[in-house]
Amino acid sequence: MPKDLERDLSLVSTTSISIGAMVGSGIFVLPGLAAAKAGPAVILAYFLAGVVVLPAAISKAEMATAMPEAGGTYLYIDRAMGPLPGTIAGIGAWFSLIFKSAFALVGLGAYLLLLVEIPPGLLTGVGLGIALLLIAVNMVGVKQTGRLQATIVSVVVLSLVGFVADGSTYVDGDLYHPFFSHGGGGLLAATGFVFVSYAGVTKIASVAEEVENPGRTIPRAILGSVVLMMFLYTLTVFVIVGVTPPESLHHNLTPMAAAAVQFAGESARLAVAVVAVLALTSMANAGILSSSRYPLAMSRDSLAPHRFSRINDRFKTPVAAIAFTGVVLLVLIAFVPVNELAKLASAFQIVVFGLINVALVAFRESSLDWYDPEFVAPGYPWVQLFGMVGTVVLLTQLGLIPLIGAIGIFVFGVGWYRLYGRDKTDREGAALDALRRSMGQQTLDRTERAVADSHENVLVVVGEDTDPSRIRALVRMGASIVAKNDGTLRVAKIEPVPEQTTLSSMVESSEDDIAFEKQVTELLPSMETSVVVDELVTHNPRHAVVSAADEMDADVVFGELEPDYLHAELLGSDIDWYMNHASCDVGFLRNRGLGDLSTVTVLVEPGIFNAAKVSVAMAIATHRDATLRFVTALANDASPELVDATEDFYRGLENVSEVSTEWELIRTDDRVGTLVDATTDSDLVVLGTIPHSTLNMLLFGHFSIDISDRIDGSVLLFYPNESDRRPFVRKVLERAAFGTTESS
């Protein structure tokens, strides 16, 4: 039985973890490097970076109160977007934190050199020793970690406040001019560079499972810590720039010490060095604490080995997850130039902050009953949109190498999920549910418009040898379509003649032509619609059909489908040709004794079926006083979210329908067989179709043709011309949301 983590982190401890994860290299190391990029505008860069972080902080505060569990970034992105994006985010955020922790520990060297003379060769050993101590502290218990963190952070924050209070009286106004010495580009570059200074603000959520009263504590800790650090960072850098000559500041790895010595002498430089060591230690400690919770959360979701989710009976901490994180940390300190890796990881950290905003939008737009946050982020969705745009802008300022590093983490995350996690989880994210419902609503809207703007002009084409009963079925179907709008029905008999025969010699009416006109005319009293009957003599029947449709500005062409080997034909030509060349909708009727109608069944895929098909089926059912029935087959392993969205979709479809409507959702692993069985009592089955290339049909078959071959009753295959204009992105989204792009 899995054990729960102990909830013993108070508001002070939780805020300390957040500040401790921020206050470190971001203020003790980066200002000198960032000043070289932006000049005095580096002051504004720190503030702008905080502004871009705020939307993600607000979003994460809301999600943390809805899901106060270990895992933080991974958990929210996983639940919002699914296990694959969650895996990528979890691994990326985990690596980023470890890189930052290792960077902080190795970075201690620059400040230690100001305190004691240490041979450069021993600096790595010192970093390893401190790392081992912090790993042990984290294993012993969160309460001890929180207390240590609170003590260190208190000392560091008070020291920074004292630094600002004293240093601000010594600033030299001339050092701020020109303020934008490196232009707007330099400001943006510096903003992206110092963005990682705020990365710790959302790390509270990764230990949310151990926070007392998370609904109140987490939002206060997150928002309080980021606002505090925005002003503390900005004021501290204001003093650093105002007291330190550019030649002493730019590229300096100990900018705080360089500034302190300018106005308070050597003793202040040593004091700052002590505080810097404490701050960097605090940063590393917070990184170990929060990063170790990512393997824990991923293990619980079967995306990492099970041992990482085990909680130690004595210490109530995830010892295995901490130990694994610690080993990776020690390896990085010992063998890797961590500062470069930390810069690479910062690019992915920016991406993660953008994804956090996307995740909140996904949760808000989905209909998940369990998502019930105690804290609701204000300003939705504009705050989140600003955060997305801001992170994209900053990401472009980091350069090529960091982007390559982020791509590398992305590829690793995809590989891990494919090889390890895919077969162990069947979850889907809230974004998929939101996408599915959004696309379903778009289809409902299109259907409603299609019903309101039903077809007015219909062309029915028949051949010379078409059976009279089949002509009657086609004519009655066409009349049903135009009846609503008092449109025009044109019935044309196509008479092909050999190329060597002139068309002019065939224009005289024959007895067969007169009989055909009489046959159609006899149907007029029962149809109550305007009908035009003619014969088209042509060398090329298919071109004649398309030309006739264009001539009368037809909305739809109806003809009888003739089965043939591997495909189906209309008037001797493959039906795919008509779908590819007609400028209007095309319907192909496979007539198996179509007479009176009591039930018209439409086979649909929720969210992606063509609206015109439903409009035609609805018109036929309305005119013939038949029941309209919708049938969908979902796989037995279909997610509960897909089932719920499908049922909601059908309820919306009932509201659109103008006729008595029924619907049935069937769970099966034999989609075709189940759909065929569901049409047993139907008089007419309406099925969408799309054109297929010959190679595609040979390799994969033709779904609509295959299923129509197996249905006992009459089938109308309907192709809406609008399907040609489905963008590629739309098809990709349909595949992601519903698992298919086949029209049905």
PDB file of C-alpha atoms in Angstrom, residues 519-614:
ATOM      1  CA  GLN A 519     -41.674   8.296 -66.185  1.00  0.00           C
ATOM      2  CA  VAL A 520     -40.166  11.208 -64.234  1.00  0.00           C
ATOM      3  CA  THR A 521     -43.152  13.484 -64.922  1.00  0.00           C
ATOM      4  CA  GLU A 522     -45.516  10.934 -63.412  1.00  0.00           C
ATOM      5  CA  LEU A 523     -43.701  11.426 -60.108  1.00  0.00           C
ATOM      6  CA  LEU A 524     -44.350  15.191 -60.068  1.00  0.00           C
ATOM      7  CA  PRO A 525     -47.768  15.276 -58.311  1.00  0.00           C
ATOM      8  CA  SER A 526     -46.381  13.403 -55.303  1.00  0.00           C
ATOM      9  CA  MET A 527     -43.232  15.518 -55.040  1.00  0.00           C
ATOM     10  CA  GLU A 528     -44.598  19.046 -55.078  1.00  0.00           C
ATOM     11  CA  THR A 529     -41.362  20.490 -56.367  1.00  0.00           C
ATOM     12  CA  SER A 530     -39.973  22.009 -59.559  1.00  0.00           C
ATOM     13  CA  VAL A 531     -38.413  19.332 -61.764  1.00  0.00           C
ATOM     14  CA  VAL A 532     -36.477  19.726 -65.007  1.00  0.00           C
ATOM     15  CA  VAL A 533     -36.028  16.571 -67.098  1.00  0.00           C
ATOM     16  CA  ASP A 534     -33.535  16.328 -69.935  1.00  0.00           C
ATOM     17  CA  GLU A 535     -31.079  14.050 -71.683  1.00  0.00           C
ATOM     18  CA  LEU A 536     -27.394  14.781 -72.171  1.00  0.00           C
ATOM     19  CA  VAL A 537     -25.695  13.265 -75.212  1.00  0.00           C
ATOM     20  CA  THR A 538     -21.943  13.207 -74.665  1.00  0.00           C
ATOM     21  CA  HIS A 539     -18.683  11.600 -75.625  1.00  0.00           C
ATOM     22  CA  ASN A 540     -17.511  11.866 -72.001  1.00  0.00           C
ATOM     23  CA  PRO A 541     -20.192  11.119 -69.376  1.00  0.00           C
ATOM     24  CA  ARG A 542     -18.235  12.217 -66.338  1.00  0.00           C
ATOM     25  CA  HIS A 543     -17.337  15.596 -67.843  1.00  0.00           C
ATOM     26  CA  ALA A 544     -20.959  16.015 -68.867  1.00  0.00           C
ATOM     27  CA  VAL A 545     -22.079  15.493 -65.260  1.00  0.00           C
ATOM     28  CA  VAL A 546     -19.621  18.067 -63.892  1.00  0.00           C
ATOM     29  CA  SER A 547     -20.533  20.579 -66.628  1.00  0.00           C
ATOM     30  CA  ALA A 548     -24.266  20.135 -65.993  1.00  0.00           C
ATOM     31  CA  ALA A 549     -23.748  20.699 -62.279  1.00  0.00           C
ATOM     32  CA  ASP A 550     -21.789  23.877 -62.947  1.00  0.00           C
ATOM     33  CA  GLU A 551     -24.359  25.087 -65.445  1.00  0.00           C
ATOM     34  CA  MET A 552     -27.255  24.917 -62.965  1.00  0.00           C
ATOM     35  CA  ASP A 553     -25.081  25.930 -59.998  1.00  0.00           C
ATOM     36  CA  ALA A 554     -25.984  22.660 -58.305  1.00  0.00           C
ATOM     37  CA  ASP A 555     -25.419  22.231 -54.591  1.00  0.00           C
ATOM     38  CA  VAL A 556     -25.284  18.450 -54.863  1.00  0.00           C
ATOM     39  CA  VAL A 557     -25.175  15.736 -57.520  1.00  0.00           C
ATOM     40  CA  PHE A 558     -26.846  12.369 -56.891  1.00  0.00           C
ATOM     41  CA  GLY A 559     -26.154   9.209 -58.873  1.00  0.00           C
ATOM     42  CA  GLU A 560     -26.355   5.464 -58.447  1.00  0.00           C
ATOM     43  CA  LEU A 561     -23.237   3.709 -57.234  1.00  0.00           C
ATOM     44  CA  GLU A 562     -22.205   0.679 -59.274  1.00  0.00           C
ATOM     45  CA  PRO A 563     -19.912  -1.844 -57.501  1.00  0.00           C
ATOM     46  CA  ASP A 564     -16.725  -2.795 -59.339  1.00  0.00           C
ATOM     47  CA  TYR A 565     -13.493  -4.602 -58.510  1.00  0.00           C
ATOM     48  CA  LEU A 566     -11.619  -2.785 -55.707  1.00  0.00           C
ATOM     49  CA  HIS A 567     -13.742   0.367 -56.114  1.00  0.00           C
ATOM     50  CA  ALA A 568     -17.137   1.706 -57.136  1.00  0.00           C
ATOM     51  CA  GLU A 569     -18.306   3.569 -60.218  1.00  0.00           C
ATOM     52  CA  LEU A 570     -20.868   6.133 -61.316  1.00  0.00           C
ATOM     53  CA  LEU A 571     -21.781   6.016 -65.010  1.00  0.00           C
ATOM     54  CA  GLY A 572     -18.725   3.926 -65.753  1.00  0.00           C
ATOM     55  CA  SER A 573     -16.169   6.145 -63.980  1.00  0.00           C
ATOM     56  CA  ASP A 574     -14.526   5.690 -60.595  1.00  0.00           C
ATOM     57  CA  ILE A 575     -16.455   7.675 -57.976  1.00  0.00           C
ATOM     58  CA  ASP A 576     -13.174   9.184 -56.755  1.00  0.00           C
ATOM     59  CA  TRP A 577     -12.968  11.129 -60.041  1.00  0.00           C
ATOM     60  CA  TYR A 578     -16.263  12.875 -59.300  1.00  0.00           C
ATOM     61  CA  MET A 579     -15.193  13.709 -55.749  1.00  0.00           C
ATOM     62  CA  ASN A 580     -11.960  15.228 -57.043  1.00  0.00           C
ATOM     63  CA  HIS A 581     -13.499  17.250 -59.890  1.00  0.00           C
ATOM     64  CA  ALA A 582     -17.051  18.240 -58.946  1.00  0.00           C
ATOM     65  CA  SER A 583     -17.418  21.753 -57.542  1.00  0.00           C
ATOM     66  CA  CYS A 584     -20.351  20.683 -55.364  1.00  0.00           C
ATOM     67  CA  ASP A 585     -21.302  17.914 -52.944  1.00  0.00           C
ATOM     68  CA  VAL A 586     -21.695  14.428 -54.422  1.00  0.00           C
ATOM     69  CA  GLY A 587     -23.947  11.579 -53.238  1.00  0.00           C
ATOM     70  CA  PHE A 588     -23.683   7.976 -54.412  1.00  0.00           C
ATOM     71  CA  LEU A 589     -26.698   5.753 -53.745  1.00  0.00           C
ATOM     72  CA  ARG A 590     -26.251   1.997 -53.517  1.00  0.00           C
ATOM     73  CA  ASN A 591     -29.871   0.976 -53.974  1.00  0.00           C
ATOM     74  CA  ARG A 592     -30.938  -2.322 -52.488  1.00  0.00           C
ATOM     75  CA  GLY A 593     -34.677  -1.955 -52.870  1.00  0.00           C
ATOM     76  CA  LEU A 594     -35.114   1.495 -51.361  1.00  0.00           C
ATOM     77  CA  GLY A 595     -38.799   2.226 -50.824  1.00  0.00           C
ATOM     78  CA  ASP A 596     -40.672   3.745 -47.912  1.00  0.00           C
ATOM     79  CA  LEU A 597     -38.444   5.064 -45.141  1.00  0.00           C
ATOM     80  CA  SER A 598     -39.033   4.676 -41.429  1.00  0.00           C
ATOM     81  CA  THR A 599     -35.429   4.836 -40.178  1.00  0.00           C
ATOM     82  CA  VAL A 600     -32.451   6.730 -41.617  1.00  0.00           C
ATOM     83  CA  THR A 601     -29.201   5.796 -39.878  1.00  0.00           C
ATOM     84  CA  VAL A 602     -26.115   8.000 -40.015  1.00  0.00           C
ATOM     85  CA  LEU A 603     -22.743   6.502 -39.137  1.00  0.00           C
ATOM     86  CA  VAL A 604     -20.596   9.235 -37.595  1.00  0.00           C
ATOM     87  CA  GLU A 605     -17.334   9.953 -35.864  1.00  0.00           C
ATOM     88  CA  PRO A 606     -18.021  12.510 -33.116  1.00  0.00           C
ATOM     89  CA  GLY A 607     -16.465  15.857 -33.755  1.00  0.00           C
ATOM     90  CA  ILE A 608     -15.181  15.270 -37.289  1.00  0.00           C
ATOM     91  CA  PHE A 609     -18.087  14.141 -39.488  1.00  0.00           C
ATOM     92  CA  ASN A 610     -19.034  16.355 -42.391  1.00  0.00           C
ATOM     93  CA  ALA A 611     -21.946  18.602 -41.560  1.00  0.00           C
ATOM     94  CA  ALA A 612     -23.434  18.426 -45.070  1.00  0.00           C
ATOM     95  CA  LYS A 613     -23.919  14.668 -44.711  1.00  0.00           C
ATOM     96  CA  VAL A 614     -26.049  15.169 -41.604  1.00  0.00           C
TER      97      VAL A 614
END
